[in-house]
XYZ file of C-alpha atoms in Angstrom:
460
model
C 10.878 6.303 -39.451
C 8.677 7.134 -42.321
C 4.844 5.236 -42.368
C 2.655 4.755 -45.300
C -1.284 4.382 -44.528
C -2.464 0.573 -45.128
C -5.904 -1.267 -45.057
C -8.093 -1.372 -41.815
C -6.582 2.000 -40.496
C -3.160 0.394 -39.997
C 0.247 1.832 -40.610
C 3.283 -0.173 -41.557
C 6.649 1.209 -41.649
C 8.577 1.078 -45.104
C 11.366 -1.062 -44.003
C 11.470 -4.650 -45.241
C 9.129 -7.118 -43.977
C 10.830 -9.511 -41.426
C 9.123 -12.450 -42.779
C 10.112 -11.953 -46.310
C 12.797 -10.875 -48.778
C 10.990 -8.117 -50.494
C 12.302 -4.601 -50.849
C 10.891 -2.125 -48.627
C 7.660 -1.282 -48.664
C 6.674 -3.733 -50.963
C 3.836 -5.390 -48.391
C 1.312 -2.727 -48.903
C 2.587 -0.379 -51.836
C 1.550 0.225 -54.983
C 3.404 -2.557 -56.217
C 2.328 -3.951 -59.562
C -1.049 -6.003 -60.336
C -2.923 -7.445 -57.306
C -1.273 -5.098 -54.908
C -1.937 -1.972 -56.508
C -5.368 -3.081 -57.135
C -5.652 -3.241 -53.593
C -3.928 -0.378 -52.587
C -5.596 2.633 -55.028
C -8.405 0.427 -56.062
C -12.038 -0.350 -55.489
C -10.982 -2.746 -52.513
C -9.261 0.492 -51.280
C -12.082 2.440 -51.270
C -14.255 -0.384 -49.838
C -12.174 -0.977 -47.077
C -12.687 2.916 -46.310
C -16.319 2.404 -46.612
C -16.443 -0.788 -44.160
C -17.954 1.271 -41.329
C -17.395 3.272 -38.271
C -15.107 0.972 -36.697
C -12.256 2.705 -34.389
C -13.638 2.316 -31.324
C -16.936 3.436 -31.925
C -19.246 1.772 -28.794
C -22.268 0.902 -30.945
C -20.473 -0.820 -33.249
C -18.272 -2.473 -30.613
C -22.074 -3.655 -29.297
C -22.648 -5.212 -32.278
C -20.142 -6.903 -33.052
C -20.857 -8.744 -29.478
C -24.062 -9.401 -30.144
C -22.795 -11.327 -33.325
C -20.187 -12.874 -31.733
C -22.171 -14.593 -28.605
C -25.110 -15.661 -31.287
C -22.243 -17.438 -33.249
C -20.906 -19.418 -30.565
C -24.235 -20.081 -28.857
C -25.478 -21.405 -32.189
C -22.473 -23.913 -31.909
C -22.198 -24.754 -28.457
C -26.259 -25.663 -28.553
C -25.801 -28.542 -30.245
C -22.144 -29.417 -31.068
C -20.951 -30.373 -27.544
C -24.037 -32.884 -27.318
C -24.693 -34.362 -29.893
C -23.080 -37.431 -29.538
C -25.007 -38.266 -26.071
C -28.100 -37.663 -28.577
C -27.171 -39.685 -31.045
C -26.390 -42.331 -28.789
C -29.217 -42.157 -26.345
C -31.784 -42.474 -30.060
C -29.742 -45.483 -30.851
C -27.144 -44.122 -33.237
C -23.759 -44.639 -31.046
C -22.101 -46.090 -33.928
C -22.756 -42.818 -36.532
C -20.664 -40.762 -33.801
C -17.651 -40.357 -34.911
C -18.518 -40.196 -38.656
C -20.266 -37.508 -37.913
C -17.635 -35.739 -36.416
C -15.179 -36.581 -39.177
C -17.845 -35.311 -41.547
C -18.070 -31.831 -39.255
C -13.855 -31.541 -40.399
C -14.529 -32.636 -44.210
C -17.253 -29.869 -43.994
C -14.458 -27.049 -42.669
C -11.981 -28.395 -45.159
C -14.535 -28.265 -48.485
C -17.010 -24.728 -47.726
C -14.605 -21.919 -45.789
C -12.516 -20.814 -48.469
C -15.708 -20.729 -50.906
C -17.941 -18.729 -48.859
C -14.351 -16.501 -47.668
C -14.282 -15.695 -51.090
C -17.988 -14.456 -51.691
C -17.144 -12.494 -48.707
C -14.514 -10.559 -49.887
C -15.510 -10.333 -53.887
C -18.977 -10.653 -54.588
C -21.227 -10.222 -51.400
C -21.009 -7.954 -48.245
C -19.784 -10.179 -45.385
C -22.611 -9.506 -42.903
C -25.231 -10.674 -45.777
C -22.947 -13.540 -46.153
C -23.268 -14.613 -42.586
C -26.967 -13.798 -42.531
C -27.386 -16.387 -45.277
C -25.572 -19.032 -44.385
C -27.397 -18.992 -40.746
C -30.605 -18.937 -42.140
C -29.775 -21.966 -44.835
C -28.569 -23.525 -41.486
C -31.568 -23.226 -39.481
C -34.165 -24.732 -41.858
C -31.403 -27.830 -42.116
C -31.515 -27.935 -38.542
C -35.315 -28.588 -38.366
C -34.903 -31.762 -40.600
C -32.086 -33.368 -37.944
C -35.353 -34.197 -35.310
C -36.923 -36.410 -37.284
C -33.872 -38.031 -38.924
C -32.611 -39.418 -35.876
C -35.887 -40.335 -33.888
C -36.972 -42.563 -37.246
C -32.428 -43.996 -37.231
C -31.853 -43.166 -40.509
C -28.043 -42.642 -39.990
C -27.007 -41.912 -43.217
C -29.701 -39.250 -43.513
C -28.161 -37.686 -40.400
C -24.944 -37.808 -41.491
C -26.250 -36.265 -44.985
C -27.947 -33.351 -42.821
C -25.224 -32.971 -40.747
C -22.647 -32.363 -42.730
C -25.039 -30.020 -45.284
C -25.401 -27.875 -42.200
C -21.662 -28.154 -41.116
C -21.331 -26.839 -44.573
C -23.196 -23.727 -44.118
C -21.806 -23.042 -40.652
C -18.339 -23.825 -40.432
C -17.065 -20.616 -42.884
C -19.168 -18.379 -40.253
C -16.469 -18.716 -37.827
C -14.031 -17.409 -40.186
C -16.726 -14.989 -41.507
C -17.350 -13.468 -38.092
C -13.466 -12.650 -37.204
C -13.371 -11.208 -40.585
C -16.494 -8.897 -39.832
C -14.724 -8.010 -36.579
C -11.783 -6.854 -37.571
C -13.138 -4.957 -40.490
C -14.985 -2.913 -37.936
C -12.465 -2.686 -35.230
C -10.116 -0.674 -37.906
C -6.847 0.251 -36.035
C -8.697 -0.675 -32.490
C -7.323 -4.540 -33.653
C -6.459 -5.272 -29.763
C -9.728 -4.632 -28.748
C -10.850 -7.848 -30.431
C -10.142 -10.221 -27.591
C -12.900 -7.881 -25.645
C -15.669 -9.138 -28.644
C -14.474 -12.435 -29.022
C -14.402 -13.302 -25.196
C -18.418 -13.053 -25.652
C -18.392 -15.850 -28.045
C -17.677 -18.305 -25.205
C -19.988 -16.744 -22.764
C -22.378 -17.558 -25.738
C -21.161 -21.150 -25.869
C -21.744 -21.508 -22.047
C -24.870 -19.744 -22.123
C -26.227 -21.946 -24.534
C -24.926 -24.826 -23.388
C -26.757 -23.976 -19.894
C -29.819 -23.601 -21.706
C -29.948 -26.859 -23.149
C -29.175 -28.362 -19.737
C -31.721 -26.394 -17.860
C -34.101 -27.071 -20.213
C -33.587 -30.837 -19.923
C -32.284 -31.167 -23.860
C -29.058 -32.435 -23.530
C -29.948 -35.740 -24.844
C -32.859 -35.243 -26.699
C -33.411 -34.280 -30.292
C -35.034 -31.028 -29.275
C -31.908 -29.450 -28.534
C -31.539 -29.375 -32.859
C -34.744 -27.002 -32.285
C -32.910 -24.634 -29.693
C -29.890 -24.639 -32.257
C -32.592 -23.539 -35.389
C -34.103 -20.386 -33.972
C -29.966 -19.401 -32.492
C -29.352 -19.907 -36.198
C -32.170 -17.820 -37.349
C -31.910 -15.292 -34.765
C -27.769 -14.301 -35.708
C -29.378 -14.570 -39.951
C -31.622 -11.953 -39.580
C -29.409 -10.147 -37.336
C -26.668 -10.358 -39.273
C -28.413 -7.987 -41.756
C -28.855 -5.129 -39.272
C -24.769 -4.851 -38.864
C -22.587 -2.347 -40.469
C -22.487 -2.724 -43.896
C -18.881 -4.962 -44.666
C -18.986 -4.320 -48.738
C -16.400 -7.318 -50.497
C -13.595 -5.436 -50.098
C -12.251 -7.108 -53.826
C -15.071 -6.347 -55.527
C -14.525 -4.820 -59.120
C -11.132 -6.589 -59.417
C -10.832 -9.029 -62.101
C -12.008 -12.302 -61.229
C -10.550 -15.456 -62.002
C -11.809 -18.933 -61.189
C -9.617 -19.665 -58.462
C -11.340 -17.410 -56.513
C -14.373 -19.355 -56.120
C -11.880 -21.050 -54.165
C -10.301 -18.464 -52.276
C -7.032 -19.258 -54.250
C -5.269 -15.845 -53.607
C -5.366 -16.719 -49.535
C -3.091 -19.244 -50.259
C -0.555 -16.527 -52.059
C 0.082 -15.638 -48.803
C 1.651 -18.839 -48.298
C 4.999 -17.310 -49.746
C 5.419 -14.862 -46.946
C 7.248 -16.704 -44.474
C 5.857 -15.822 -41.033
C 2.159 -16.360 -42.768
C 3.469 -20.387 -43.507
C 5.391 -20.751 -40.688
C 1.571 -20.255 -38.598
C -0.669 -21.800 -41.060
C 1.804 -25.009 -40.446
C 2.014 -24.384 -36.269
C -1.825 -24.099 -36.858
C -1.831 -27.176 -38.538
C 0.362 -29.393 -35.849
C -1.010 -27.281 -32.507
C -4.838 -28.442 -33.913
C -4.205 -32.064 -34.064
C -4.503 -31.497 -29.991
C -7.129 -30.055 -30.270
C -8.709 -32.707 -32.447
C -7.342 -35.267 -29.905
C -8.820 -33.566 -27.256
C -12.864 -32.908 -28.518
C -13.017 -36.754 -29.411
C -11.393 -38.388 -26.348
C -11.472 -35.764 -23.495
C -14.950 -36.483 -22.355
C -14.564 -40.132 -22.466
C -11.150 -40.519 -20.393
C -12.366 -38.168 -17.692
C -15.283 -41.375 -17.631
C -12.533 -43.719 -17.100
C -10.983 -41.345 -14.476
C -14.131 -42.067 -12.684
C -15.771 -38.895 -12.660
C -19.430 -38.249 -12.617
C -20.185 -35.019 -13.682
C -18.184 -34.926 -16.702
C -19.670 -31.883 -18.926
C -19.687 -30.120 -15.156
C -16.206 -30.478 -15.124
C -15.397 -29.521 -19.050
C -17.028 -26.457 -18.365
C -14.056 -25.616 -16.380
C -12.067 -25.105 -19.424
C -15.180 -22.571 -21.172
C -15.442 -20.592 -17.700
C -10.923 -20.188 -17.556
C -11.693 -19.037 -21.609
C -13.481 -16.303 -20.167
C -10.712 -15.590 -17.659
C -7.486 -15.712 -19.501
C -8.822 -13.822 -22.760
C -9.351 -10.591 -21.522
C -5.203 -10.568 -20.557
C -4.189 -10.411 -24.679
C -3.740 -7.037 -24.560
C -1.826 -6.770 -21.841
C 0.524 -10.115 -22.885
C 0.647 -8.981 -26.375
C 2.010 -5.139 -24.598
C 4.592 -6.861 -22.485
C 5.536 -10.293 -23.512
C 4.552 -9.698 -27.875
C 2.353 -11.904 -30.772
C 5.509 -14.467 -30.878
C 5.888 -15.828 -27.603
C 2.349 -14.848 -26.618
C 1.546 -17.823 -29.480
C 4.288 -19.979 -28.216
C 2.800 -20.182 -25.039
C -0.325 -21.045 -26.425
C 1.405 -24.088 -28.172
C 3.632 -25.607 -25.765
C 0.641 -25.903 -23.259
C -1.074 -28.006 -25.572
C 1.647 -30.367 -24.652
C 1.328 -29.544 -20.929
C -1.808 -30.101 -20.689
C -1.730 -33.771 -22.310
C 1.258 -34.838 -20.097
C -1.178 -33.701 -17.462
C -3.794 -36.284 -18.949
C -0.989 -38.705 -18.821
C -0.565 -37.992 -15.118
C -3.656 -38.159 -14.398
C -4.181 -42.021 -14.690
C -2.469 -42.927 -11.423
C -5.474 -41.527 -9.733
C -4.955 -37.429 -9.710
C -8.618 -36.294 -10.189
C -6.958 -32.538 -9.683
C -4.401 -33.484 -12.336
C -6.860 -34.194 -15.081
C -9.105 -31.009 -13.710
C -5.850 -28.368 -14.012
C -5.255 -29.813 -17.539
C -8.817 -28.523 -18.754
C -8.323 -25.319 -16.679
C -5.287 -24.820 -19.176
C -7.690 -24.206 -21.831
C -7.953 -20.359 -21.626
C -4.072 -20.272 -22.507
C -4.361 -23.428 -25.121
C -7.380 -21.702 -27.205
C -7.407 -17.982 -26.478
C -3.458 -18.068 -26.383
C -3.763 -20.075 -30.192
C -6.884 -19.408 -31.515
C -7.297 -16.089 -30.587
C -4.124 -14.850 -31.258
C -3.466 -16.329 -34.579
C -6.848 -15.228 -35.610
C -5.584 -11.348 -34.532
C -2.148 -12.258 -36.672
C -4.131 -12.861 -39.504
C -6.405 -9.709 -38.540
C -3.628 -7.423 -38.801
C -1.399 -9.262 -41.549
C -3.536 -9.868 -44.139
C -4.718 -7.861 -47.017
C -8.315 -6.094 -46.634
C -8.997 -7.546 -49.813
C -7.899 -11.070 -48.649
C -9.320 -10.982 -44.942
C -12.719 -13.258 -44.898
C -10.534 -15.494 -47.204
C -6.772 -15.171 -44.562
C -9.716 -16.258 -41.389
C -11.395 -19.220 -43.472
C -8.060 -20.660 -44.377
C -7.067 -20.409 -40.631
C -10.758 -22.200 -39.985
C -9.748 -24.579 -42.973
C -6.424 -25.780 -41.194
C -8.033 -25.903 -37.394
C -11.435 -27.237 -37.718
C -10.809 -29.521 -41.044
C -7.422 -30.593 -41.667
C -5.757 -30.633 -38.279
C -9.294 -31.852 -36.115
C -9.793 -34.378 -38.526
C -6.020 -36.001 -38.409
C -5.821 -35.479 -34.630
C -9.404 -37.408 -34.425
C -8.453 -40.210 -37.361
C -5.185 -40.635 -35.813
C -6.332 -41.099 -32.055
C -8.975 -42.917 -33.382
C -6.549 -45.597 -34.611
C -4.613 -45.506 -31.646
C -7.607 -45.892 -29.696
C -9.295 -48.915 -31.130
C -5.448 -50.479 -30.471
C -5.267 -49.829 -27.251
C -8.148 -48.675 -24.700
C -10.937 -50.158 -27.255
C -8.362 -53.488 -27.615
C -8.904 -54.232 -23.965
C -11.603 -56.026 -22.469
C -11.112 -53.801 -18.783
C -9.178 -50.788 -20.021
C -7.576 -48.772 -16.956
C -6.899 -45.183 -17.268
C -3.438 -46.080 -18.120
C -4.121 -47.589 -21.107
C -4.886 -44.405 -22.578
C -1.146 -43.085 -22.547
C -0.332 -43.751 -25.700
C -3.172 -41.690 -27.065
C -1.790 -38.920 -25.157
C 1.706 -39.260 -26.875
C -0.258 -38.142 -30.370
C -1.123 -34.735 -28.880
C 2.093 -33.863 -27.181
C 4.560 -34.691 -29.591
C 2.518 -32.688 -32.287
C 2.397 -29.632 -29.923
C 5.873 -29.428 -28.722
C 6.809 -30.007 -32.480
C 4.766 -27.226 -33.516
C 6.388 -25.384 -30.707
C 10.107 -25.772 -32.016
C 8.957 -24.932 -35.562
C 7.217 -21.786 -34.303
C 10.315 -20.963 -32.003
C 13.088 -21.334 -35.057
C 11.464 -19.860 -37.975
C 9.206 -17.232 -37.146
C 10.546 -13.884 -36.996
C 8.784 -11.423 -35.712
C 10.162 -8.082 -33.384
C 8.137 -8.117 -29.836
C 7.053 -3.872 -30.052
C 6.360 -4.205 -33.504
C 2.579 -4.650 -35.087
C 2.508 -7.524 -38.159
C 3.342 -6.023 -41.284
C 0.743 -6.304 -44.093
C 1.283 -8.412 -46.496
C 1.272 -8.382 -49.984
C -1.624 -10.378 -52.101
């Protein structure tokens, strides 16, 4: 069978696309417009220019670096914040400030996706946006020690602003660098939740976990990955010099994509399997409290440390078992895991602890994955802009429904109690596992995809 050459050092075979309906070869020809522009064009030639890539070890040390900085500047802070904001008398901002943290992923990703790929390098991109972050980060102290909650919430959700696109920014970077060496990724993004932990750890030791210093820890993270960010290989916009149009201050072309099948088919699994995981970051702490145990971010931890564990086994489940089912997994023990919740209220402490162990296959088995889909599917000219709208339907859209919703649910049944019991909390738990296992049959029907064969790119 014949190949053609396509962006990021990847080779696609000129048969049809299995998600689509478009003659052969079509996904990354020269086909008219867009797609030619980004075959022979400048995005071409910037894709070639991206860097070493392929394997190379320094620049498989970089990207690291970049990746544990990014997820220690989250994990400082994020998983925290609400015992700060309730220990400086602010318990009742909580959860809008976590509903502003998904507003913030639905409103900024695609913009700053699309000055990554059109009008400034990526890493520069990222260095910004960190640095911006910081010096909103040193405000946050002094907001909440003097209760000013809606200047808290203002803050926090300026900074969510700025930091929320990184995450799509920094797969982007990755992959761009990684060239045909795509299942190496797991390997780079595995240090991202060492960085978490690590972080995390450091707050603890340090005594911070309740205290508005921690916002000072989370500054110089943020200013440390900015000004590293400008020593990594240069990531040009890979669609700069083709005409611009005002959707792309939008990243409107990313949702082109939309008309390839397979592409939908995950953005809306994405979508259903994240409403879990919304579920699951507002409520998991609290009902482990209820379970009656007392070293609750001990025990979370459980689910960062099997991260480490289960990621580094992508390559060799994506070898033997393939990207569909590999994802499907990922999905239907998002459902598992809840009915495991459920379980857990007639008293199984080890119940409710092999539930958060399941999140090494729940995140790296979703997250990860999808995030390598869109790695090796998308268009180099549409790549920081593919990862934000994947950060888009997570973090904003799917968090902040599985949140709302729960919420609701919540207030009408644990919070409606005046002694709540652990098994008050099943219904909440319904929420999450119907939404997973629905995801699950969607993903299982409609996407089509052959196990031994690498995603196709995709036309723009």
């Amino acid at each position: 069978m014949r190949s053609q050459p396509t962006n990021a050092g990847r080779t696609e075979p000129t048969t049809a696309s299995p998600d689509s309906s478009e003659p052969a070869g079509s996904a990354a020809g020269p086909a008219a417009g867009s797609a030619a522009e980004s075959a022979t064009g400048p995005a071409r030639t910037a894709a070639a220019q991206a860097g070493p890539g392929n394997g190379d070890t320094t620049v498989f040390v970089q990207l690291v670096v970049m990746m544990l900085l990014e997820f220690a500047v989250f994990g400082s802070w994020f998983a925290t914040v609400g015992l700060v904001l309730a220990t400086n008398g602010l318990p009742t901002v909580i959860g809008t400030a976590f509903s502003l943290a998904a507003v913030a992923a639905i409103v900024s990703p695609m913009l700053l996706g699309a000055l990554g790929d059109r009008f400034m390098a990526s890493q520069k991109t990222l260095g910004l946006a960190h640095l911006l972050g910081g010096a909103v980060m040193l405000f946050l102290p002094a907001a909440v020690q003097a209760g000013s909650g809606n200047l808290v919430l203002g803050l926090v959700f300026v900074y969510m602003l700025f930091f929320q696109p990184t995450l799509g920014l920094t797969n982007a970077i990755a992959f761009r660098h990684l060239g045909a060496n795509q299942r190496r990724f797991p390997y780079v993004r595995v240090f991202g939740t060492v960085g978490w932990v690590v972080a995390g750890a450091l707050v603890g030791w340090m005594g911070l976990s309740s205290s508005v210093g921690l916002f000072y820890v989370t500054a110089v993270f943020s200013f440390a990955l900015g000004l590293y960010s400008f020593t990594l290989p240069a990531t040009p916009p890979p669609a700069k010099g083709v005409r611009f149009s005002p959707g792309d201050l939008v990243g409107a072309k990313a949702f082109r994509l939309m008309r390839h099948r397979n592409y939908a088919v995950l953005m809306v699994c994405a979508l259903l399997t994240s409403v879990s995981l919304g579920v699951y970051n507002t409520y998991a702490s609290a009902y482990l409290g209820a379970l009656g145990f007392s070293n609750v971010a001990g025990t979370l931890s459980l689910g960062q440390a099997s991260e480490v564990a289960f990621i580094v086994t992508i390559p060799f489940v994506l070898k033997h078992v393939g990207m569909k089912w590999a994802l499907f997994a990922g999905m239907c023990m998002w459902a598992v895991r809840f009915a495991l919740f459920a379980q857990a209220a007639d008293g199984g402490h080890w119940t409710a602890i092999t539930a958060i162990v399941l999140q090494g296959i729940c995140q790296d088995f979703f997250l990860v994955l999808a995030a390598m889909y869109i790695g090796q599917a998308a268009p180099v000219e549409l790549t920081a802009q593919a990862q934000s709208m994947l950060i888009l339907v997570v973090s904003g859209f799917g968090q902040f429904i599985g949140a709302f919703a729960s919420g609701k649910i919540y207030d009408a049944t644990v919070g409606a109690q005046a002694h709540s019991t652990p098994a008050d909390w099943t219904a909440i738990w319904a929420l999450p596992i119907g939404s997973a296992f629905l995801a699950a049959l969607v993903w299982a029907v409609l996407f089509r995809h052959p196990r031994k064969q690498e995603p196709a790119v995709l036309e723009a």
